[in-house]
Structure formats: C-alpha cells, structure tokens
PDB file of C-alpha atoms in Angstrom:
ATOM      1  CA  UNK A   1      83.548  -1.214  34.826  1.00  0.00           C
ATOM      2  CA  UNK A   2      81.473   1.613  38.673  1.00  0.00           C
ATOM      3  CA  UNK A   3      83.868   1.298  39.215  1.00  0.00           C
ATOM      4  CA  UNK A   4      83.131  -0.462  36.584  1.00  0.00           C
ATOM      5  CA  UNK A   5      86.022  -1.067  36.364  1.00  0.00           C
ATOM      6  CA  UNK A   6      88.263   1.542  37.347  1.00  0.00           C
ATOM      7  CA  UNK A   7      88.950   1.590  40.949  1.00  0.00           C
ATOM      8  CA  UNK A   8      92.644   2.555  41.692  1.00  0.00           C
ATOM      9  CA  UNK A   9      93.777   5.689  40.215  1.00  0.00           C
ATOM     10  CA  UNK A  10      96.589   4.841  38.618  1.00  0.00           C
ATOM     11  CA  UNK A  11      98.397   1.321  37.178  1.00  0.00           C
ATOM     12  CA  UNK A  12     101.046   1.692  40.604  1.00  0.00           C
ATOM     13  CA  UNK A  13      98.087   1.664  42.853  1.00  0.00           C
ATOM     14  CA  UNK A  14      96.162  -0.960  41.453  1.00  0.00           C
ATOM     15  CA  UNK A  15      99.077  -3.314  41.344  1.00  0.00           C
ATOM     16  CA  UNK A  16      99.269  -3.084  45.266  1.00  0.00           C
ATOM     17  CA  UNK A  17      95.579  -2.983  45.837  1.00  0.00           C
ATOM     18  CA  UNK A  18      94.188  -5.716  43.864  1.00  0.00           C
ATOM     19  CA  UNK A  19      96.769  -7.767  41.183  1.00  0.00           C
ATOM     20  CA  UNK A  20      96.653 -10.928  43.337  1.00  0.00           C
ATOM     21  CA  UNK A  21      95.409 -13.547  42.016  1.00  0.00           C
ATOM     22  CA  UNK A  22      92.567 -15.233  43.289  1.00  0.00           C
ATOM     23  CA  UNK A  23      93.956 -17.399  45.189  1.00  0.00           C
ATOM     24  CA  UNK A  24      96.142 -15.242  46.839  1.00  0.00           C
ATOM     25  CA  UNK A  25      93.341 -12.895  47.816  1.00  0.00           C
ATOM     26  CA  UNK A  26      93.097 -12.875  52.038  1.00  0.00           C
ATOM     27  CA  UNK A  27      90.881 -14.465  53.663  1.00  0.00           C
ATOM     28  CA  UNK A  28      88.671 -11.814  54.823  1.00  0.00           C
ATOM     29  CA  UNK A  29      88.304 -11.338  50.993  1.00  0.00           C
ATOM     30  CA  UNK A  30      87.214 -14.532  50.457  1.00  0.00           C
ATOM     31  CA  UNK A  31      84.630 -13.830  53.347  1.00  0.00           C
ATOM     32  CA  UNK A  32      82.485 -11.338  51.513  1.00  0.00           C
ATOM     33  CA  UNK A  33      79.042 -13.390  51.964  1.00  0.00           C
ATOM     34  CA  UNK A  34      76.980 -14.717  48.694  1.00  0.00           C
ATOM     35  CA  UNK A  35      74.442 -11.462  49.664  1.00  0.00           C
ATOM     36  CA  UNK A  36      76.942  -8.778  48.919  1.00  0.00           C
ATOM     37  CA  UNK A  37      78.977 -10.793  45.730  1.00  0.00           C
ATOM     38  CA  UNK A  38      77.151 -12.904  43.664  1.00  0.00           C
ATOM     39  CA  UNK A  39      76.546 -13.757  40.039  1.00  0.00           C
ATOM     40  CA  UNK A  40      74.294 -11.230  38.077  1.00  0.00           C
ATOM     41  CA  UNK A  41      70.632 -11.759  38.599  1.00  0.00           C
ATOM     42  CA  UNK A  42      69.624  -8.561  36.857  1.00  0.00           C
ATOM     43  CA  UNK A  43      68.954  -9.624  33.157  1.00  0.00           C
ATOM     44  CA  UNK A  44      71.322  -9.416  30.295  1.00  0.00           C
ATOM     45  CA  UNK A  45      74.008  -7.055  30.556  1.00  0.00           C
ATOM     46  CA  UNK A  46      74.801  -4.723  27.228  1.00  0.00           C
ATOM     47  CA  UNK A  47      77.436  -7.547  25.301  1.00  0.00           C
ATOM     48  CA  UNK A  48      78.858  -4.404  23.166  1.00  0.00           C
ATOM     49  CA  UNK A  49      78.965  -0.814  22.005  1.00  0.00           C
ATOM     50  CA  UNK A  50      76.283  -1.326  20.143  1.00  0.00           C
ATOM     51  CA  UNK A  51      74.190  -2.406  22.563  1.00  0.00           C
ATOM     52  CA  UNK A  52      75.589   0.298  25.257  1.00  0.00           C
ATOM     53  CA  UNK A  53      74.735   2.990  22.839  1.00  0.00           C
ATOM     54  CA  UNK A  54      70.825   1.622  22.975  1.00  0.00           C
ATOM     55  CA  UNK A  55      70.685   1.492  26.594  1.00  0.00           C
ATOM     56  CA  UNK A  56      68.477   4.633  27.790  1.00  0.00           C
ATOM     57  CA  UNK A  57      67.121   4.222  30.778  1.00  0.00           C
ATOM     58  CA  UNK A  58      69.947   2.143  32.669  1.00  0.00           C
ATOM     59  CA  UNK A  59      73.560   3.770  33.676  1.00  0.00           C
ATOM     60  CA  UNK A  60      76.119   2.161  31.606  1.00  0.00           C
ATOM     61  CA  UNK A  61      79.723   3.132  32.210  1.00  0.00           C
ATOM     62  CA  UNK A  62      82.567   1.196  29.465  1.00  0.00           C
ATOM     63  CA  UNK A  63      85.678   1.048  30.995  1.00  0.00           C
ATOM     64  CA  UNK A  64      89.313  -0.212  29.787  1.00  0.00           C
ATOM     65  CA  UNK A  65      90.262  -3.947  30.439  1.00  0.00           C
ATOM     66  CA  UNK A  66      93.301  -3.611  31.767  1.00  0.00           C
ATOM     67  CA  UNK A  67      94.575  -1.106  35.117  1.00  0.00           C
ATOM     68  CA  UNK A  68      93.893   1.376  35.363  1.00  0.00           C
ATOM     69  CA  UNK A  69      90.889   0.154  33.899  1.00  0.00           C
ATOM     70  CA  UNK A  70      90.103   4.222  32.699  1.00  0.00           C
ATOM     71  CA  UNK A  71      86.727   4.824  31.825  1.00  0.00           C
ATOM     72  CA  UNK A  72      86.022   5.033  27.998  1.00  0.00           C
ATOM     73  CA  UNK A  73      82.030   5.908  28.003  1.00  0.00           C
ATOM     74  CA  UNK A  74      78.943   6.611  29.848  1.00  0.00           C
ATOM     75  CA  UNK A  75      75.644   6.661  28.829  1.00  0.00           C
ATOM     76  CA  UNK A  76      73.620   9.813  30.130  1.00  0.00           C
ATOM     77  CA  UNK A  77      71.596   7.549  32.305  1.00  0.00           C
ATOM     78  CA  UNK A  78      75.379   7.381  34.773  1.00  0.00           C
ATOM     79  CA  UNK A  79      75.567  10.454  33.902  1.00  0.00           C
ATOM     80  CA  UNK A  80      72.515  11.774  35.571  1.00  0.00           C
ATOM     81  CA  UNK A  81      72.937   9.488  38.571  1.00  0.00           C
ATOM     82  CA  UNK A  82      76.761  10.283  39.273  1.00  0.00           C
ATOM     83  CA  UNK A  83      76.567  13.666  38.185  1.00  0.00           C
ATOM     84  CA  UNK A  84      79.641  13.787  36.245  1.00  0.00           C
ATOM     85  CA  UNK A  85      79.581  13.924  32.207  1.00  0.00           C
ATOM     86  CA  UNK A  86      80.704  11.827  29.808  1.00  0.00           C
ATOM     87  CA  UNK A  87      83.486  14.355  28.895  1.00  0.00           C
ATOM     88  CA  UNK A  88      84.895  15.202  32.843  1.00  0.00           C
ATOM     89  CA  UNK A  89      84.728  10.875  33.406  1.00  0.00           C
ATOM     90  CA  UNK A  90      85.825   9.706  29.845  1.00  0.00           C
ATOM     91  CA  UNK A  91      89.950   8.887  30.969  1.00  0.00           C
ATOM     92  CA  UNK A  92      89.196   9.061  34.371  1.00  0.00           C
ATOM     93  CA  UNK A  93      88.694   5.824  36.580  1.00  0.00           C
ATOM     94  CA  UNK A  94      85.757   4.730  38.470  1.00  0.00           C
ATOM     95  CA  UNK A  95      87.867   5.942  42.078  1.00  0.00           C
ATOM     96  CA  UNK A  96      85.540   9.455  41.141  1.00  0.00           C
ATOM     97  CA  UNK A  97      82.783   7.414  42.683  1.00  0.00           C
ATOM     98  CA  UNK A  98      84.012   6.305  45.658  1.00  0.00           C
ATOM     99  CA  UNK A  99      84.534   7.436  49.232  1.00  0.00           C
ATOM    100  CA  UNK A 100      84.894   6.180  52.740  1.00  0.00           C
ATOM    101  CA  UNK A 101      81.669   3.930  52.748  1.00  0.00           C
ATOM    102  CA  UNK A 102      82.676   1.903  49.356  1.00  0.00           C
ATOM    103  CA  UNK A 103      83.934  -1.107  50.481  1.00  0.00           C
ATOM    104  CA  UNK A 104      87.539  -2.430  48.913  1.00  0.00           C
ATOM    105  CA  UNK A 105      87.292  -5.850  49.391  1.00  0.00           C
ATOM    106  CA  UNK A 106      83.714  -6.073  47.608  1.00  0.00           C
ATOM    107  CA  UNK A 107      85.566  -3.692  44.635  1.00  0.00           C
ATOM    108  CA  UNK A 108      88.744  -6.127  44.767  1.00  0.00           C
ATOM    109  CA  UNK A 109      86.448  -9.297  44.321  1.00  0.00           C
ATOM    110  CA  UNK A 110      84.596  -7.886  41.132  1.00  0.00           C
ATOM    111  CA  UNK A 111      87.635  -7.308  39.580  1.00  0.00           C
ATOM    112  CA  UNK A 112      89.077 -10.300  40.026  1.00  0.00           C
ATOM    113  CA  UNK A 113      85.731 -11.413  38.525  1.00  0.00           C
ATOM    114  CA  UNK A 114      86.343  -9.868  35.523  1.00  0.00           C
ATOM    115  CA  UNK A 115      89.853 -10.432  35.059  1.00  0.00           C
ATOM    116  CA  UNK A 116      88.216 -14.055  35.442  1.00  0.00           C
ATOM    117  CA  UNK A 117      85.859 -12.971  32.131  1.00  0.00           C
ATOM    118  CA  UNK A 118      82.869 -13.891  34.486  1.00  0.00           C
ATOM    119  CA  UNK A 119      80.168 -11.424  35.430  1.00  0.00           C
ATOM    120  CA  UNK A 120      79.191 -10.553  38.795  1.00  0.00           C
ATOM    121  CA  UNK A 121      76.941  -8.006  41.194  1.00  0.00           C
ATOM    122  CA  UNK A 122      77.396  -6.561  44.083  1.00  0.00           C
ATOM    123  CA  UNK A 123      75.942  -3.799  46.224  1.00  0.00           C
ATOM    124  CA  UNK A 124      78.033  -0.566  46.434  1.00  0.00           C
ATOM    125  CA  UNK A 125      78.289   2.544  48.343  1.00  0.00           C
ATOM    126  CA  UNK A 126      78.968   5.050  45.898  1.00  0.00           C
ATOM    127  CA  UNK A 127      79.395   8.993  45.902  1.00  0.00           C
ATOM    128  CA  UNK A 128      78.003  11.238  43.253  1.00  0.00           C
ATOM    129  CA  UNK A 129      80.142  14.206  42.116  1.00  0.00           C
ATOM    130  CA  UNK A 130      78.132  16.622  44.005  1.00  0.00           C
ATOM    131  CA  UNK A 131      79.335  14.507  47.069  1.00  0.00           C
ATOM    132  CA  UNK A 132      75.350  12.607  47.447  1.00  0.00           C
ATOM    133  CA  UNK A 133      75.969   9.418  49.143  1.00  0.00           C
ATOM    134  CA  UNK A 134      73.914   6.343  47.278  1.00  0.00           C
ATOM    135  CA  UNK A 135      74.061   2.532  47.173  1.00  0.00           C
ATOM    136  CA  UNK A 136      73.634   0.726  44.296  1.00  0.00           C
ATOM    137  CA  UNK A 137      73.254  -2.610  42.497  1.00  0.00           C
ATOM    138  CA  UNK A 138      76.440  -2.627  40.269  1.00  0.00           C
ATOM    139  CA  UNK A 139      76.760  -5.597  37.186  1.00  0.00           C
ATOM    140  CA  UNK A 140      79.572  -6.291  35.839  1.00  0.00           C
ATOM    141  CA  UNK A 141      81.191  -8.298  33.363  1.00  0.00           C
ATOM    142  CA  UNK A 142      83.658  -8.305  29.441  1.00  0.00           C
ATOM    143  CA  UNK A 143      82.064  -6.773  26.782  1.00  0.00           C
ATOM    144  CA  UNK A 144      82.580  -8.516  23.292  1.00  0.00           C
ATOM    145  CA  UNK A 145      85.051  -5.821  22.053  1.00  0.00           C
ATOM    146  CA  UNK A 146      86.961  -6.648  25.280  1.00  0.00           C
ATOM    147  CA  UNK A 147      86.215  -3.963  27.165  1.00  0.00           C
ATOM    148  CA  UNK A 148      84.294  -4.269  30.556  1.00  0.00           C
ATOM    149  CA  UNK A 149      80.596  -3.145  31.713  1.00  0.00           C
ATOM    150  CA  UNK A 150      79.159  -2.162  34.812  1.00  0.00           C
ATOM    151  CA  UNK A 151      75.235  -1.594  35.190  1.00  0.00           C
ATOM    152  CA  UNK A 152      74.432   0.558  38.073  1.00  0.00           C
ATOM    153  CA  UNK A 153      71.036   0.945  39.294  1.00  0.00           C
ATOM    154  CA  UNK A 154      70.656   2.924  42.575  1.00  0.00           C
ATOM    155  CA  UNK A 155      68.298   1.325  45.873  1.00  0.00           C
ATOM    156  CA  UNK A 156      67.173   2.623  48.234  1.00  0.00           C
ATOM    157  CA  UNK A 157      68.140   0.949  51.902  1.00  0.00           C
ATOM    158  CA  UNK A 158      65.029  -1.409  51.698  1.00  0.00           C
ATOM    159  CA  UNK A 159      65.460  -2.660  48.407  1.00  0.00           C
TER     160      UNK A 159
END
C-alpha cells in the first residue's frame, strides 16, 4: 500500500505523477512486461484489519485509499524488513522506501490497478531506513474497510 500504496510524498506530487486514468497512460507505462507486473499469485492477501493483525510472518503495510496514500498500519515483520517502526511510519507515505532504483512506472501501474479495485503484484527495488537496498515481490490489493494492503516478500536475484 509498498508503497502500499503511498508512493508520492504529497497529494500535489501524486496528481502530477500518478493521477492519470489507465487510458491516459503513456505507451512506455503500458509496455511494462507481464513478468514485472501481474495479477497476484502468491496466496490470499489480507482482506480486513483482523487478517492484518493476525499476520505475523509476512511483511504487511496498510495505507489510506486516496492520495497521498498515507500509512495506517505496519506489522512487526514489515518493521523488521524495512527498518521503520509503526510509530515512525504511521502517517508517512511509502516514498520512505523508495530510492534511485525504485521503478516509478511500476509504482504507477500498481496504483492504477488499486484504483480500479484490482489486486496486482510486481518486483520492486526498495530501501530500508538505514539505506540498505532490497528487492521484494510486492502484492497489493483493496481491503474490505476501504483501505489498501501491501504484502512484501524479500527476494534474492536468483528467486
């Protein structure tokens, strides 16, 4: 919601980068390969806050469903992976995880899927609080409460 679904630092930035309807996306955005962006196949995403609170093994982030997609909740597995505590991340956007190698076109596509009420997944490069680069498979989707959820799984380049 890697993100998760907060990729822009504020609403103005979001609208300048991401507020295009899918039919308005550039050709470059539409050429993102199916290997990079695909409907999630990694099991069921948490559908509600009860499911999120019960999840202990997977890194989970919950965000608002409108720009700038501020973080509402992260679990302890997300804290361990990303280095940001619940208190530090709450109210921030997922831009706290982004850096030079985070692909903005993939992020834009994930947001567009979410805004259409669909689940999606992609491999992204993110950064921990201390600057460590990590690659992860991010699966995102809408929740029953009208929020967005993201589940991150760190991967090695061989995965």
